[in-house]
mmCIF file with all atom_site columns, C-alpha atoms in Angstrom:
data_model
loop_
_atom_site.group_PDB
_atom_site.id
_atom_site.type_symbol
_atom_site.label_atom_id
_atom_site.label_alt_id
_atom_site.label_comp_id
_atom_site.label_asym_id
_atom_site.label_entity_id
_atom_site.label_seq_id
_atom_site.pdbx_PDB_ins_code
_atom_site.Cartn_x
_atom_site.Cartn_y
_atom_site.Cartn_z
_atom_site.occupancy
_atom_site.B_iso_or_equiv
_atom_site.pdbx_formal_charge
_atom_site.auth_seq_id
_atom_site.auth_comp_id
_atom_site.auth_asym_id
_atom_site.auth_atom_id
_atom_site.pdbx_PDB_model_num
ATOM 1   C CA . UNK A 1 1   ? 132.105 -23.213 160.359 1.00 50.00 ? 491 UNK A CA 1
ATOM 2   C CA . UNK A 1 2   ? 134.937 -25.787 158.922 1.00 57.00 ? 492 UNK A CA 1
ATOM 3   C CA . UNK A 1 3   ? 133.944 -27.840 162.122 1.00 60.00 ? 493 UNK A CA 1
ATOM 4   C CA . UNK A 1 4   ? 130.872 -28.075 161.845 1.00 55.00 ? 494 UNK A CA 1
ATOM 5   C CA . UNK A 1 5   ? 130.715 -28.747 157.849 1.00 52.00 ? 495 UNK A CA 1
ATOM 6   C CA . UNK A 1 6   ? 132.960 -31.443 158.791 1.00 59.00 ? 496 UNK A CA 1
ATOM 7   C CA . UNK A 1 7   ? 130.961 -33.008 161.466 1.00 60.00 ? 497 UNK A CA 1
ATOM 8   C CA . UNK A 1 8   ? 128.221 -32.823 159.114 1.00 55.00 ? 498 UNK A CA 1
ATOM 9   C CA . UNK A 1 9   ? 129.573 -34.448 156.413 1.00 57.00 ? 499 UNK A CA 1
ATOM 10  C CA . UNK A 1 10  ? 131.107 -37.128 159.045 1.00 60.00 ? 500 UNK A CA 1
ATOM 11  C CA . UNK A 1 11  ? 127.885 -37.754 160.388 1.00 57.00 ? 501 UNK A CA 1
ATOM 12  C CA . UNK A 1 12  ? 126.324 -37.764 156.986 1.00 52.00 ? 502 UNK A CA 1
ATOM 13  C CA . UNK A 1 13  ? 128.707 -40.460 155.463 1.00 56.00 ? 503 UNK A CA 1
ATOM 14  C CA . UNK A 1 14  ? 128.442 -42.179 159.092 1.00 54.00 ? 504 UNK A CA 1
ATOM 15  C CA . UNK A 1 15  ? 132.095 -41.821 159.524 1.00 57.00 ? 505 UNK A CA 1
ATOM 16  C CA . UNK A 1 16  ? 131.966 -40.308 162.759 1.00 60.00 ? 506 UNK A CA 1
ATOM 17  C CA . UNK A 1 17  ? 131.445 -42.363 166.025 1.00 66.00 ? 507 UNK A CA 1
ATOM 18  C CA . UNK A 1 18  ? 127.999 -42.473 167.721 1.00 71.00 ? 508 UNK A CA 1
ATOM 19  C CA . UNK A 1 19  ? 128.008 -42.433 171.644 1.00 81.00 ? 509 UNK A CA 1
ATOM 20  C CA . UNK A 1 20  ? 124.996 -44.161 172.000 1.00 86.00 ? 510 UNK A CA 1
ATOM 21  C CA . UNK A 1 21  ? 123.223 -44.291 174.966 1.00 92.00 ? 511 UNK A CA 1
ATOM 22  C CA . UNK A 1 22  ? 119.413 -44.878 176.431 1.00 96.00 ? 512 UNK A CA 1
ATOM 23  C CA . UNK A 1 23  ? 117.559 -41.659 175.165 1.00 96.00 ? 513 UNK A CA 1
ATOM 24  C CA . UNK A 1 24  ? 114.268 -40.584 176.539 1.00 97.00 ? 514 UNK A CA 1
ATOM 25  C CA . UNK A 1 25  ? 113.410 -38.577 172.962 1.00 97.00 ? 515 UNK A CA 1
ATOM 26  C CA . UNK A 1 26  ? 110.481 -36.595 174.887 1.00 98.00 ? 516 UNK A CA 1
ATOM 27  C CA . UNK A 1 27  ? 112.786 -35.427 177.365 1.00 97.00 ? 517 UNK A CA 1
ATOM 28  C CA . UNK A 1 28  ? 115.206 -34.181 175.016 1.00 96.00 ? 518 UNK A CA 1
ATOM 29  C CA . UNK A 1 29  ? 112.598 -32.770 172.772 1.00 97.00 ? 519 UNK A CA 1
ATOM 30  C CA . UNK A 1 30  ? 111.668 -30.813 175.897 1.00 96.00 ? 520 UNK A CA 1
ATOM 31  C CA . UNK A 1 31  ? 114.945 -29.284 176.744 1.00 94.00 ? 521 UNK A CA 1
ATOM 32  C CA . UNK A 1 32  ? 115.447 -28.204 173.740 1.00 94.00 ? 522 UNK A CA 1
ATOM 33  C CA . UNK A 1 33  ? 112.304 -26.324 173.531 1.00 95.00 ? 523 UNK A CA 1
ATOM 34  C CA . UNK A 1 34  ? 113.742 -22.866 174.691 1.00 93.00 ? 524 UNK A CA 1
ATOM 35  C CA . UNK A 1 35  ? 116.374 -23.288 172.808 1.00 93.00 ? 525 UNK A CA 1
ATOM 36  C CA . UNK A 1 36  ? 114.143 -23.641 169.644 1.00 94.00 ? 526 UNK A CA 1
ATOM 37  C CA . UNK A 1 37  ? 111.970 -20.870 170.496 1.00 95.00 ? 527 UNK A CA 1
ATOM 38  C CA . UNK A 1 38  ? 114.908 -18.683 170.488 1.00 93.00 ? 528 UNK A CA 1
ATOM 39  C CA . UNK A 1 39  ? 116.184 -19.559 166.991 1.00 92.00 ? 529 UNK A CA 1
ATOM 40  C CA . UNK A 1 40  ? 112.774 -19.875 164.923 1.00 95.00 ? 530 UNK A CA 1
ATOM 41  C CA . UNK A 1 41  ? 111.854 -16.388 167.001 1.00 94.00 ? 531 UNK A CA 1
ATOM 42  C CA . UNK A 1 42  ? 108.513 -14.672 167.931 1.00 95.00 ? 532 UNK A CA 1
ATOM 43  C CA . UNK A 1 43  ? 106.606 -15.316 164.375 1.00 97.00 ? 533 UNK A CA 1
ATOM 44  C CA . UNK A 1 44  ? 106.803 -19.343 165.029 1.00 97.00 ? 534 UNK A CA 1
ATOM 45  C CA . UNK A 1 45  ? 104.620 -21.263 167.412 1.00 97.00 ? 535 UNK A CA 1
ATOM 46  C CA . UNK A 1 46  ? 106.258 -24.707 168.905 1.00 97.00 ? 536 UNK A CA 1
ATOM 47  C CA . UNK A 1 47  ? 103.968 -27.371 169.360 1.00 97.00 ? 537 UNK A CA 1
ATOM 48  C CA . UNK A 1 48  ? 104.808 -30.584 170.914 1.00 97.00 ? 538 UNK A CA 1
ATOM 49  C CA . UNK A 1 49  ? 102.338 -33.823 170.780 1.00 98.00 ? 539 UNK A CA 1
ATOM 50  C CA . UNK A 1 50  ? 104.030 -36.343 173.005 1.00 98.00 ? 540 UNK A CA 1
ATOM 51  C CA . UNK A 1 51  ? 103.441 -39.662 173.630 1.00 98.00 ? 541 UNK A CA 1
ATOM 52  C CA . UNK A 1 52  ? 103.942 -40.425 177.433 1.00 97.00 ? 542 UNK A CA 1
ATOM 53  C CA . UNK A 1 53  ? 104.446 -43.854 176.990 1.00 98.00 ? 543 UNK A CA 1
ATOM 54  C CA . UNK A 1 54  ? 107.057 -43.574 174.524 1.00 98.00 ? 544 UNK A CA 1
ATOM 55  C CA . UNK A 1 55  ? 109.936 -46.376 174.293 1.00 98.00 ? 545 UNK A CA 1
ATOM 56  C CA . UNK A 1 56  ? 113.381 -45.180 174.727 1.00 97.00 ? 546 UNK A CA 1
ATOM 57  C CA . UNK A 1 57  ? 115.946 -45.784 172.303 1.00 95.00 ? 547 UNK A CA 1
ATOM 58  C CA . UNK A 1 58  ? 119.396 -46.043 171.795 1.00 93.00 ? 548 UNK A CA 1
ATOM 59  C CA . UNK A 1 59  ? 121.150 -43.432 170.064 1.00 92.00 ? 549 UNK A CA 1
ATOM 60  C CA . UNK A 1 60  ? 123.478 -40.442 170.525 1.00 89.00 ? 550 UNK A CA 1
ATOM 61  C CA . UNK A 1 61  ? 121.842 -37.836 171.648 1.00 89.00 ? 551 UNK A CA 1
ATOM 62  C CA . UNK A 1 62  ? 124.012 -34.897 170.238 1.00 86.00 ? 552 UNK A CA 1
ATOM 63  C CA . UNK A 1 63  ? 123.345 -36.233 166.816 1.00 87.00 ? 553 UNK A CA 1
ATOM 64  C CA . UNK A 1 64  ? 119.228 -36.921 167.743 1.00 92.00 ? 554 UNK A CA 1
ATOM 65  C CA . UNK A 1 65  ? 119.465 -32.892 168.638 1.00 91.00 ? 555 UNK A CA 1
ATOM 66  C CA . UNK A 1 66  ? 121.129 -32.168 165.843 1.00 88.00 ? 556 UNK A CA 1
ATOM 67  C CA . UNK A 1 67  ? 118.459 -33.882 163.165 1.00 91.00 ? 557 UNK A CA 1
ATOM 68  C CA . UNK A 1 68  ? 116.059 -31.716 164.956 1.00 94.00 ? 558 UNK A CA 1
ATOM 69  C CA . UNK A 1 69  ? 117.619 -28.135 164.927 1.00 92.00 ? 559 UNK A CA 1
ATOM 70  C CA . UNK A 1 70  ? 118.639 -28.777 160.967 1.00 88.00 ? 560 UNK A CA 1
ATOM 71  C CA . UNK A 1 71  ? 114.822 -29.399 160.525 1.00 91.00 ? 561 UNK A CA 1
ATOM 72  C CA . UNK A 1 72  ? 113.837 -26.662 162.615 1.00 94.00 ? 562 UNK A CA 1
ATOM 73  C CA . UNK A 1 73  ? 115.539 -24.264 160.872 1.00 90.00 ? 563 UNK A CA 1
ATOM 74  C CA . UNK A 1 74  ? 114.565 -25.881 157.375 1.00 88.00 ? 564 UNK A CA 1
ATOM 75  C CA . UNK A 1 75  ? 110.739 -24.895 158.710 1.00 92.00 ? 565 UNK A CA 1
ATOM 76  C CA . UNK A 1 76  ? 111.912 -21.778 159.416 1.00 93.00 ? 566 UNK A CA 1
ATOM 77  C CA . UNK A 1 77  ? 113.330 -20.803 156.096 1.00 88.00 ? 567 UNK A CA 1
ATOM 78  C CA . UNK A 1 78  ? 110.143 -21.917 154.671 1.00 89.00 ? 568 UNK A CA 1
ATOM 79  C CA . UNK A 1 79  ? 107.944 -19.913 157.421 1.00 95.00 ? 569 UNK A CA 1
ATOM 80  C CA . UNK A 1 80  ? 109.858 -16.153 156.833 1.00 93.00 ? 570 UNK A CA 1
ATOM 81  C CA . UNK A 1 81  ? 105.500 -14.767 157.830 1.00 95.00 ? 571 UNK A CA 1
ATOM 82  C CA . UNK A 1 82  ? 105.411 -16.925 161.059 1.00 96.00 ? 572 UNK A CA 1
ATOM 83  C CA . UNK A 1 83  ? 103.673 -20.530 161.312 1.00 97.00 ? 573 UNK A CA 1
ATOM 84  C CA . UNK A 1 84  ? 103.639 -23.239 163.795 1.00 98.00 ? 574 UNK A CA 1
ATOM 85  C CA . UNK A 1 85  ? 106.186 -25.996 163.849 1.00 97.00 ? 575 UNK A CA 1
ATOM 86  C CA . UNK A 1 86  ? 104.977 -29.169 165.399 1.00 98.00 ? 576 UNK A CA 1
ATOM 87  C CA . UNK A 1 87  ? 106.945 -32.027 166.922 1.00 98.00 ? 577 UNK A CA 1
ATOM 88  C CA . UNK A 1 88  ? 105.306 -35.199 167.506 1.00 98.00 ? 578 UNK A CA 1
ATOM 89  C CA . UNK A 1 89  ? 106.762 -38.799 169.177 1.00 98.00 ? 579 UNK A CA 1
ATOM 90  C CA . UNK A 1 90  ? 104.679 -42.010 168.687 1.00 98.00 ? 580 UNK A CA 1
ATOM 91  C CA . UNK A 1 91  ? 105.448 -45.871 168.881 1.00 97.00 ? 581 UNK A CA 1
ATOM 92  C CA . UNK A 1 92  ? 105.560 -47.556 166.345 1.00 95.00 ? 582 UNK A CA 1
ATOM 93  C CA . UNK A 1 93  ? 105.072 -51.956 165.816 1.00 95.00 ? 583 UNK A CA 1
ATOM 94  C CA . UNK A 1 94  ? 105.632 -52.585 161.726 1.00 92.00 ? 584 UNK A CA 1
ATOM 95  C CA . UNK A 1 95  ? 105.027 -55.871 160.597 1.00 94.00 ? 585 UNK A CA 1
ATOM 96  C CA . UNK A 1 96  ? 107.686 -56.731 157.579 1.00 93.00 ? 586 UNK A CA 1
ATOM 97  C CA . UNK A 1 97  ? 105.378 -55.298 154.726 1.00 92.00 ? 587 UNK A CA 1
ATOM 98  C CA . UNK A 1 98  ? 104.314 -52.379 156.403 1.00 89.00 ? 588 UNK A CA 1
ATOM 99  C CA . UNK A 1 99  ? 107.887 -51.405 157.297 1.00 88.00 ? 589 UNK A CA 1
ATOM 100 C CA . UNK A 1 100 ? 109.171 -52.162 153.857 1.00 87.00 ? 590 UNK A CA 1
ATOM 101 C CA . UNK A 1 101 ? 106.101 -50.191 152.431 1.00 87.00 ? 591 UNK A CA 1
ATOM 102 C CA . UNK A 1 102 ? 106.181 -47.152 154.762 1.00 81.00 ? 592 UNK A CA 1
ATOM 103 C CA . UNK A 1 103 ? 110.104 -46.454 155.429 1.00 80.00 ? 593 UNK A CA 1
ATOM 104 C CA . UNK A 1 104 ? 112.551 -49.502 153.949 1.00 86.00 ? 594 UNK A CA 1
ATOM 105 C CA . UNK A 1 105 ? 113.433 -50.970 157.422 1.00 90.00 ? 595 UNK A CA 1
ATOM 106 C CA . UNK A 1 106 ? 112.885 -53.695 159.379 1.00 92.00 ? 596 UNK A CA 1
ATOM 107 C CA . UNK A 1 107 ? 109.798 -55.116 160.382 1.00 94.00 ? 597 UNK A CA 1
ATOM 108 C CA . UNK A 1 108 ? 110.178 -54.722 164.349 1.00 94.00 ? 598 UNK A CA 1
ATOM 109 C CA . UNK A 1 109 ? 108.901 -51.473 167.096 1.00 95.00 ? 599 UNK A CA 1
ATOM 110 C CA . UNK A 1 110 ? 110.062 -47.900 166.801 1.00 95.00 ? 600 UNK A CA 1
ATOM 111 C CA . UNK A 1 111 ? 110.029 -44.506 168.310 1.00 96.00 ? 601 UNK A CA 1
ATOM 112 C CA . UNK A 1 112 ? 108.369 -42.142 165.731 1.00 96.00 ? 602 UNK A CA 1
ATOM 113 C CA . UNK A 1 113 ? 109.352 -38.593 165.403 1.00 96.00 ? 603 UNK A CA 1
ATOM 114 C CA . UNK A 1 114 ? 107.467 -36.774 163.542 1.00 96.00 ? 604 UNK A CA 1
ATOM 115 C CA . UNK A 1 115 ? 108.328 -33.156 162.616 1.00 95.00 ? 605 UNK A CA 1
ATOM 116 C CA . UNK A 1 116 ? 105.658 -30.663 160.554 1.00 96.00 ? 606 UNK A CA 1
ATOM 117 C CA . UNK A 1 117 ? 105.292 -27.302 159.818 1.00 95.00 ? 607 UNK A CA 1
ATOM 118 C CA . UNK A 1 118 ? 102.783 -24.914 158.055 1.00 96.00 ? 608 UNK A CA 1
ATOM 119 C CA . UNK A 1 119 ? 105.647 -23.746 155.314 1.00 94.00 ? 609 UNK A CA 1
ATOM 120 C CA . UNK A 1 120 ? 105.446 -23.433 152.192 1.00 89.00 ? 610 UNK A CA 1
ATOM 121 C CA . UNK A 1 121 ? 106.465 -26.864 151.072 1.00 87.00 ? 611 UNK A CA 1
ATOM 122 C CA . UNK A 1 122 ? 108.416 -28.563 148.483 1.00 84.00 ? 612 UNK A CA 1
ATOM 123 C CA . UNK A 1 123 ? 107.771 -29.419 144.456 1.00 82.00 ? 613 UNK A CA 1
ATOM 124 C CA . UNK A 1 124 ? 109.106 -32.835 143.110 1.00 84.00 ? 614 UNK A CA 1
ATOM 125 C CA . UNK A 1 125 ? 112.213 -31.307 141.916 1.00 83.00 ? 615 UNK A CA 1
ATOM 126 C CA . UNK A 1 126 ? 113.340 -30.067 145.285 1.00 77.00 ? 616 UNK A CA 1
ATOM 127 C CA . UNK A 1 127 ? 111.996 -33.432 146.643 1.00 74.00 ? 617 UNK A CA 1
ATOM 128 C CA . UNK A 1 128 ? 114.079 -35.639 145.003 1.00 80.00 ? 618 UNK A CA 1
ATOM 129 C CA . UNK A 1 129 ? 117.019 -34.000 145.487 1.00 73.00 ? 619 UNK A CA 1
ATOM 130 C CA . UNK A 1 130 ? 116.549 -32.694 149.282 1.00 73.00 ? 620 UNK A CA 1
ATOM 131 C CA . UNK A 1 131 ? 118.995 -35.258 150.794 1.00 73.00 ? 621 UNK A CA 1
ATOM 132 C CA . UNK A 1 132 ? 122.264 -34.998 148.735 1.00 72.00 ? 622 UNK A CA 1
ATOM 133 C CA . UNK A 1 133 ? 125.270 -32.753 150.039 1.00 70.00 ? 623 UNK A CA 1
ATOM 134 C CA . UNK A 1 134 ? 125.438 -29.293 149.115 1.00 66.00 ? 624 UNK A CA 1
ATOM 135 C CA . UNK A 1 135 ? 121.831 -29.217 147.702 1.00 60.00 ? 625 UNK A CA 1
ATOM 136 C CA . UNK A 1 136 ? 119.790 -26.031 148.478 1.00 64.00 ? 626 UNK A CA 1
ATOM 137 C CA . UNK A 1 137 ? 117.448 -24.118 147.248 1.00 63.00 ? 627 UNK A CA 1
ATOM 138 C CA . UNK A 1 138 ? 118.688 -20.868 149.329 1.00 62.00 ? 628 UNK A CA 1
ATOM 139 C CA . UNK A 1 139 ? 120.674 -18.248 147.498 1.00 61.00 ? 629 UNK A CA 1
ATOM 140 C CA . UNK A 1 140 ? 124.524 -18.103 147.128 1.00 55.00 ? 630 UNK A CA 1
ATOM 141 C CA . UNK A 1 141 ? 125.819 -17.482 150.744 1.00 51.00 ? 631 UNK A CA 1
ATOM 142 C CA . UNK A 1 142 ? 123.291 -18.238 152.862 1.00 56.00 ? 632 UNK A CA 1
ATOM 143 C CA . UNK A 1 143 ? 123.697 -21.761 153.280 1.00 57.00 ? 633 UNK A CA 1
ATOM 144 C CA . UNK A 1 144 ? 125.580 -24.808 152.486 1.00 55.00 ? 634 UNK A CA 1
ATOM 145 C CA . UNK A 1 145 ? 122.972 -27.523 151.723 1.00 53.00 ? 635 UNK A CA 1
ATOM 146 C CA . UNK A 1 146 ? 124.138 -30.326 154.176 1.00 59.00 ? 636 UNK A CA 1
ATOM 147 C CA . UNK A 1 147 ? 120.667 -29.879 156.903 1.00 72.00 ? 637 UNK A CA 1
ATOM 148 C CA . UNK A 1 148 ? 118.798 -32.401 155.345 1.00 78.00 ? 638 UNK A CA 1
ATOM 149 C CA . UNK A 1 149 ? 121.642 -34.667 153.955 1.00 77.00 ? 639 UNK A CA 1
ATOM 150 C CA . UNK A 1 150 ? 122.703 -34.628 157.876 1.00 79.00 ? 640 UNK A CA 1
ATOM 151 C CA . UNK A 1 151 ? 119.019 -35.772 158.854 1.00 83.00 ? 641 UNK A CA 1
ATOM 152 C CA . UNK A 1 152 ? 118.793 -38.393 156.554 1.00 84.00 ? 642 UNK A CA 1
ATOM 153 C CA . UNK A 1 153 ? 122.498 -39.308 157.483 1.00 82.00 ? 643 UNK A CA 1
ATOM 154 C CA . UNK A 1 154 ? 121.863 -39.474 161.107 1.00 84.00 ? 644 UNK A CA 1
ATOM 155 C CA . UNK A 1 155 ? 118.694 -41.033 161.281 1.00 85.00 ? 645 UNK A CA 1
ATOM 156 C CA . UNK A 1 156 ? 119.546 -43.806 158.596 1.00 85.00 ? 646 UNK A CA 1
ATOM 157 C CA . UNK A 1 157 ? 122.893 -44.080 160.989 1.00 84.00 ? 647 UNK A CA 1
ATOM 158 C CA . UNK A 1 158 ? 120.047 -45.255 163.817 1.00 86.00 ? 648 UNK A CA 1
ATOM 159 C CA . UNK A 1 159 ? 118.347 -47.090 162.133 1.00 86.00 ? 649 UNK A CA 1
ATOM 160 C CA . UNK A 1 160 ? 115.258 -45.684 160.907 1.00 88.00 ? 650 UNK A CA 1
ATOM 161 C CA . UNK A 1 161 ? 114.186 -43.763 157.751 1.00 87.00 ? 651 UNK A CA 1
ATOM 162 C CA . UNK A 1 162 ? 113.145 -40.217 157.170 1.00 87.00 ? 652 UNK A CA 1
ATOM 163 C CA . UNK A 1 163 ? 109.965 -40.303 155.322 1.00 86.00 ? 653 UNK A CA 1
ATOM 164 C CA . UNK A 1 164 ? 108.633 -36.900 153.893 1.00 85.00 ? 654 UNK A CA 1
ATOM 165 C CA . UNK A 1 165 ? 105.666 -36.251 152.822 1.00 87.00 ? 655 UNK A CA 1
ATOM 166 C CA . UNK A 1 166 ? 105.553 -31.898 151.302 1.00 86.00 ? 656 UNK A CA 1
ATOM 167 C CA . UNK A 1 167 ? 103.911 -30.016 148.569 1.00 81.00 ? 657 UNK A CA 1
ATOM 168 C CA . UNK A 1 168 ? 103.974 -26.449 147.867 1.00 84.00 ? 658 UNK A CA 1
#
């Protein structure tokens, strides 16, 4: 557990090195499929909306895997009746003000990820504080706030922006 909280918080104060390399994100969203399935369990359906002509993009993959499980399991703490958790991949061409309107970045073309689910969302308060270390709204001892921090921490690492959009 000490490893991986410290990876986490390495990755989150983008301390640790990236081995990037060319990533095709729907391949690697498609191995990990089973592996999903296995840790959300029988209650939650996996859905995957891929775009076949998505662009490739450089980035580690072990971190790009690990964005996804921490989000996956987020939707499954807020699915404990079952749901479906979707992830989508889309391309993306932002002009400066949409970029700086929809996500703070860089006008220029991106690889979209887009992860949903049908839990039961999040209220303001838990919205504004989702991405800071050690925040979480589970009870003492069953978990150590750093999933979404690590997201955000990864992604922003990348080069992109998390963008959330959640209400209960």
């Amino acid at each position: 557990r000490a490893t991986a909280l410290t990876s986490q918080l390495l990755a989150f104060s983008r301390k640790q090195p990236m081995k990037a390399t060319v990533v095709a994100l729907n391949d690697l969203i498609h191995g990990m499929k089973p592996m999903l399935q296995m840790l959300l369990g029988d209650k939650i359906q996996i859905s995957t909306i891929l775009d076949l002509e998505l662009m490739r993009v450089k980035a580690d993959s072990g971190w790009i895997e690990q964005a996804i499980l921490n989000l996956a399991v987020n939707a499954r703490d807020a699915m404990p009746g079952g749901g479906k958790l979707t992830l989508e991949t889309a391309n993306a061409s932002l002009d400066a003000p949409a970029a700086r309107r929809l996500a703070q970045i860089p006008a220029g073309d991106y690889a979209v990820l887009t992860v949903s689910d049908t839990g039961r969302g999040m209220d303001t308060d838990t919205r504004r504080h989702m991405f800071e270390p050690f925040f979480t709204t589970k009870r003492s001892g069953r978990g150590m706030g750093m999933g979404l921090s690590t997201v955000y921490g990864v992604v922003r690492q990348l080069g992109g922006n998390v963008v959330v959009q959640s209400i209960p």
